[in-house]
Amino acid sequence: MKHLSIILLLFLLCCCGNSSVAVKAFPEKTLRTCITLAPDTLLYSPEEEMLFKAFVINDTCIITSYGNNREHAVDLLDLHSGNVLKHIVRYGINDGEVLAAQTTVFRHRTQPLLLSPDGKITNKRMKRFIVADSSMSFPDELAYEYFTMNLIMGSIVINDIDGQVAYFDRYDDRIEFFDGSLTPVMTVSGPADITNELSVNDNIVVYKDVKYAYTYAIPGNNSIYASFENGEKQYLLHIGWDGNILKCYRIADSHVLSLSLSEEGKDIFALQENRSGDKYLIRYRL
């Protein structure tokens, strides 16, 4: 049985306790000065379709989905007509089939976090990430005191020009920047205070009421686009590799599942999900 997966193994050092790491914060006015982008809905998927991710390349939309009634994990759709151009991956246990579709290049879990007496989070390990091996397992996970899977997830973006790396925290208003040698150089907080209350049950740390921060991030033209969720409101932040905000946009108030940027850099395509579980592929003209 063959499993399809794309994995890039990446070890990052924790920036905790490193005095050379710059600490910045986005201005408080950032979210109050955003430009509103008009949504242009291209595709609609009801909750039962269980759409997972959607990425646009030129006039083609790559869709990954799952569910008991799905025969294929990946579909190629014509962006204009919505018609399926091709099914390319089938679910199953035979050669060339997959049990699950994994669309992210980076598959990672961050280091386990321990709760200090005041309820804040403190880091106790040097490695920033636990990294998957070629079989998509996490052999280092057993060395940690707390189960790590549900603690922190995020997006990793790489600058193709000089190899810089940025990590966008999904559950905290924090971005961490690393240079080409993967040395931590800067941490940026904001533009809103996102705090999650945690509880510990045996070796499992649980979020009591999940609040999202940076839900997705992708590279731009020597810059980064990141979706940021603040309560019921959704934002798209254009961020430079120097940690500064270039532009802030207001987008439709539905949770962002994935982002992609058009080839010419003029459009952002967002897969968003409303409270009913319905998903929409939306185009925003920048």
GROMACS .gro file of C-alpha atoms in nm, residues 45-275:
model
  231
   45SER     CA    1  -1.988   2.375  -0.111
   46PRO     CA    2  -2.257   2.262   0.136
   47GLU     CA    3  -2.152   2.120   0.472
   48GLU     CA    4  -2.201   1.758   0.366
   49GLU     CA    5  -1.939   1.789   0.090
   50MET     CA    6  -1.672   1.817   0.361
   51LEU     CA    7  -1.440   2.037   0.156
   52PHE     CA    8  -1.097   2.054   0.317
   53LYS     CA    9  -0.878   2.299   0.124
   54ALA     CA   10  -0.894   2.492  -0.202
   55PHE     CA   11  -0.604   2.645  -0.393
   56VAL     CA   12  -0.616   2.840  -0.719
   57ILE     CA   13  -0.350   2.820  -0.990
   58ASN     CA   14  -0.428   3.027  -1.300
   59ASP     CA   15  -0.779   2.918  -1.407
   60THR     CA   16  -0.774   2.590  -1.218
   61CYS     CA   17  -0.889   2.525  -0.863
   62ILE     CA   18  -0.733   2.235  -0.673
   63ILE     CA   19  -0.985   2.094  -0.425
   64THR     CA   20  -0.915   1.843  -0.149
   65SER     CA   21  -1.212   1.689   0.032
   66TYR     CA   22  -1.306   1.392   0.243
   67GLY     CA   23  -1.609   1.199   0.365
   68ASN     CA   24  -1.774   0.858   0.346
   69ASN     CA   25  -1.925   0.927   0.004
   70ARG     CA   26  -1.610   1.066  -0.158
   71GLU     CA   27  -1.432   0.852  -0.417
   72HIS     CA   28  -1.152   1.099  -0.481
   73ALA     CA   29  -0.935   1.304  -0.249
   74VAL     CA   30  -0.829   1.566  -0.504
   75ASP     CA   31  -1.030   1.728  -0.785
   76LEU     CA   32  -0.926   1.982  -1.045
   77LEU     CA   33  -1.204   2.231  -1.126
   78ASP     CA   34  -1.241   2.494  -1.393
   79LEU     CA   35  -1.255   2.819  -1.200
   80HIS     CA   36  -1.503   2.983  -1.437
   81SER     CA   37  -1.755   2.704  -1.495
   82GLY     CA   38  -1.708   2.506  -1.176
   83ASN     CA   39  -1.691   2.186  -1.383
   84VAL     CA   40  -1.459   1.906  -1.274
   85LEU     CA   41  -1.166   1.878  -1.513
   86LYS     CA   42  -1.005   1.574  -1.359
   87HIS     CA   43  -0.997   1.348  -1.053
   88ILE     CA   44  -0.635   1.272  -0.968
   89VAL     CA   45  -0.625   1.090  -0.633
   90ARG     CA   46  -0.860   0.810  -0.527
   91TYR     CA   47  -0.937   0.699  -0.173
   92GLY     CA   48  -0.860   0.336  -0.097
   93ILE     CA   49  -0.605   0.083   0.021
   94ASN     CA   50  -0.463  -0.024  -0.314
   95ASP     CA   51  -0.146   0.092  -0.486
   96GLY     CA   52  -0.168   0.458  -0.586
   97GLU     CA   53  -0.461   0.523  -0.349
   98VAL     CA   54  -0.461   0.715  -0.023
   99LEU     CA   55  -0.636   0.686   0.311
  100ALA     CA   56  -0.627   1.061   0.371
  101ALA     CA   57  -0.537   1.376   0.181
  102GLN     CA   58  -0.269   1.601   0.326
  103THR     CA   59  -0.233   1.933   0.148
  104THR     CA   60   0.020   2.123   0.356
  105VAL     CA   61   0.388   2.114   0.272
  106PHE     CA   62   0.483   2.148   0.638
  107ARG     CA   63   0.338   1.889   0.874
  108HIS     CA   64   0.438   1.981   1.225
  109ARG     CA   65   0.348   2.009   1.587
  110THR     CA   66   0.506   2.265   1.808
  111GLN     CA   67   0.681   2.183   2.130
  112PRO     CA   68   0.461   2.101   2.429
  113LEU     CA   69   0.372   2.393   2.652
  114LEU     CA   70   0.358   2.387   3.029
  115LEU     CA   71   0.130   2.604   3.240
  116SER     CA   72   0.299   2.827   3.496
  117PRO     CA   73   0.128   2.896   3.830
  118ASP     CA   74  -0.023   3.222   3.699
  119GLY     CA   75  -0.187   3.038   3.409
  120LYS     CA   76   0.048   3.169   3.142
  121ILE     CA   77   0.241   2.949   2.903
  122THR     CA   78   0.610   2.877   2.947
  123ASN     CA   79   0.839   2.683   2.717
  124LYS     CA   80   1.049   2.404   2.862
  125ARG     CA   81   1.223   2.261   2.555
  126MET     CA   82   1.485   2.393   2.315
  127LYS     CA   83   1.333   2.262   1.991
  128ARG     CA   84   1.060   2.482   1.849
  129PHE     CA   85   0.892   2.204   1.652
  130ILE     CA   86   0.844   1.832   1.664
  131VAL     CA   87   0.885   1.725   1.303
  132ALA     CA   88   0.725   1.434   1.120
  133ASP     CA   89   0.939   1.162   0.970
  134SER     CA   90   0.880   1.013   0.625
  135SER     CA   91   0.598   0.792   0.755
  136MET     CA   92   0.409   1.094   0.891
  137SER     CA   93   0.466   0.990   1.252
  138PHE     CA   94   0.623   1.186   1.536
  139PRO     CA   95   0.884   0.965   1.708
  140ASP     CA   96   1.007   1.246   1.935
  141GLU     CA   97   0.660   1.301   2.077
  142LEU     CA   98   0.696   1.025   2.337
  143ALA     CA   99   0.982   1.215   2.502
  144TYR     CA  100   0.753   1.495   2.611
  145GLU     CA  101   0.548   1.513   2.928
  146TYR     CA  102   0.232   1.642   2.763
  147PHE     CA  103   0.049   1.524   2.452
  148THR     CA  104   0.141   1.777   2.182
  149MET     CA  105  -0.106   1.728   1.897
  150ASN     CA  106  -0.376   1.970   2.010
  151LEU     CA  107  -0.160   2.242   2.159
  152ILE     CA  108  -0.046   2.480   1.889
  153MET     CA  109  -0.071   2.469   1.512
  154GLY     CA  110   0.025   2.737   1.266
  155SER     CA  111   0.150   2.834   0.922
  156ILE     CA  112   0.511   2.837   0.804
  157VAL     CA  113   0.615   3.072   0.523
  158ILE     CA  114   0.957   3.077   0.355
  159ASN     CA  115   1.112   3.372   0.175
  160ASP     CA  116   1.251   3.229  -0.149
  161ILE     CA  117   1.497   3.517  -0.185
  162ASP     CA  118   1.706   3.472   0.129
  163GLY     CA  119   1.557   3.170   0.305
  164GLN     CA  120   1.394   3.359   0.590
  165VAL     CA  121   1.125   3.168   0.776
  166ALA     CA  122   0.813   3.302   0.949
  167TYR     CA  123   0.584   3.107   1.181
  168PHE     CA  124   0.225   3.232   1.231
  169ASP     CA  125   0.057   3.102   1.546
  170ARG     CA  126  -0.298   2.979   1.500
  171TYR     CA  127  -0.403   3.028   1.862
  172ASP     CA  128  -0.195   3.326   1.971
  173ASP     CA  129  -0.138   3.673   1.824
  174ARG     CA  130   0.228   3.597   1.760
  175ILE     CA  131   0.457   3.575   1.459
  176GLU     CA  132   0.810   3.441   1.489
  177PHE     CA  133   1.077   3.525   1.230
  178PHE     CA  134   1.395   3.326   1.165
  179ASP     CA  135   1.690   3.403   0.938
  180GLY     CA  136   1.825   3.176   0.664
  181SER     CA  137   2.023   2.970   0.918
  182LEU     CA  138   1.702   2.922   1.122
  183THR     CA  139   1.821   3.144   1.405
  184PRO     CA  140   1.531   3.332   1.568
  185VAL     CA  141   1.556   3.705   1.499
  186MET     CA  142   1.220   3.864   1.577
  187THR     CA  143   0.884   3.813   1.746
  188VAL     CA  144   0.583   4.028   1.656
  189SER     CA  145   0.263   4.043   1.862
  190GLY     CA  146  -0.080   4.181   1.776
  191PRO     CA  147  -0.270   4.336   1.610
  192ALA     CA  148  -0.522   4.218   1.874
  193ASP     CA  149  -0.475   4.033   2.200
  194ILE     CA  150  -0.580   3.671   2.147
  195THR     CA  151  -0.571   3.467   2.469
  196ASN     CA  152  -0.686   3.109   2.509
  197GLU     CA  153  -0.774   2.957   2.845
  198LEU     CA  154  -0.617   2.616   2.893
  199SER     CA  155  -0.677   2.326   3.128
  200VAL     CA  156  -0.469   2.015   3.200
  201ASN     CA  157  -0.620   1.667   3.227
  202ASP     CA  158  -0.350   1.407   3.300
  203ASN     CA  159  -0.102   1.458   3.013
  204ILE     CA  160  -0.345   1.640   2.781
  205VAL     CA  161  -0.370   2.019   2.762
  206VAL     CA  162  -0.709   2.134   2.633
  207TYR     CA  163  -0.838   2.467   2.506
  208LYS     CA  164  -1.160   2.546   2.692
  209ASP     CA  165  -1.298   2.784   2.429
  210VAL     CA  166  -1.085   2.809   2.117
  211LYS     CA  167  -1.005   3.157   1.991
  212TYR     CA  168  -0.822   3.180   1.662
  213ALA     CA  169  -0.553   3.428   1.561
  214TYR     CA  170  -0.354   3.364   1.241
  215THR     CA  171  -0.563   3.105   1.059
  216TYR     CA  172  -0.352   3.085   0.742
  217ALA     CA  173  -0.047   3.247   0.582
  218ILE     CA  174   0.108   3.236   0.235
  219PRO     CA  175   0.406   3.403   0.063
  220GLY     CA  176   0.353   3.709  -0.155
  221ASN     CA  177   0.601   3.907  -0.365
  222ASN     CA  178   0.881   3.929  -0.107
  223SER     CA  179   0.606   3.967   0.154
  224ILE     CA  180   0.341   3.762   0.335
  225TYR     CA  181  -0.039   3.751   0.333
  226ALA     CA  182  -0.200   3.619   0.651
  227SER     CA  183  -0.563   3.580   0.756
  228PHE     CA  184  -0.629   3.699   1.111
  229GLU     CA  185  -0.942   3.624   1.312
  230ASN     CA  186  -1.050   3.851   1.598
  231GLY     CA  187  -1.376   3.726   1.744
  232GLU     CA  188  -1.640   3.739   1.470
  233LYS     CA  189  -1.430   3.959   1.243
  234GLN     CA  190  -1.192   3.844   0.971
  235TYR     CA  191  -0.892   4.032   0.837
  236LEU     CA  192  -0.627   3.986   0.570
  237LEU     CA  193  -0.289   4.130   0.666
  238HIS     CA  194  -0.016   4.212   0.416
  239ILE     CA  195   0.310   4.190   0.611
  240GLY     CA  196   0.671   4.264   0.518
  241TRP     CA  197   0.963   4.043   0.612
  242ASP     CA  198   1.077   4.323   0.842
  243GLY     CA  199   0.773   4.255   1.058
  244ASN     CA  200   0.581   4.568   0.955
  245ILE     CA  201   0.222   4.589   0.835
  246LEU     CA  202   0.203   4.695   0.470
  247LYS     CA  203  -0.178   4.689   0.442
  248CYS     CA  204  -0.477   4.563   0.636
  249TYR     CA  205  -0.798   4.442   0.471
  250ARG     CA  206  -1.142   4.350   0.607
  251ILE     CA  207  -1.287   4.040   0.444
  252ALA     CA  208  -1.609   3.839   0.479
  253ASP     CA  209  -1.675   3.730   0.837
  254SER     CA  210  -1.637   3.354   0.790
  255HIS     CA  211  -1.354   3.136   0.919
  256VAL     CA  212  -1.063   3.108   0.672
  257LEU     CA  213  -0.955   2.752   0.585
  258SER     CA  214  -0.700   2.827   0.314
  259LEU     CA  215  -0.553   3.108   0.103
  260SER     CA  216  -0.387   3.128  -0.237
  261LEU     CA  217  -0.251   3.418  -0.441
  262SER     CA  218  -0.299   3.467  -0.815
  263GLU     CA  219   0.006   3.444  -1.040
  264GLU     CA  220   0.009   3.819  -1.104
  265GLY     CA  221  -0.045   3.893  -0.733
  266LYS     CA  222  -0.366   4.090  -0.785
  267ASP     CA  223  -0.619   3.845  -0.635
  268ILE     CA  224  -0.642   3.649  -0.312
  269PHE     CA  225  -0.854   3.334  -0.311
  270ALA     CA  226  -0.990   3.232   0.029
  271LEU     CA  227  -1.180   2.918   0.122
  272GLN     CA  228  -1.410   3.031   0.404
  273GLU     CA  229  -1.659   2.846   0.623
  274ASN     CA  230  -1.967   2.995   0.790
  275ARG     CA  231  -2.128   2.884   1.115
   0.00000   0.00000   0.00000
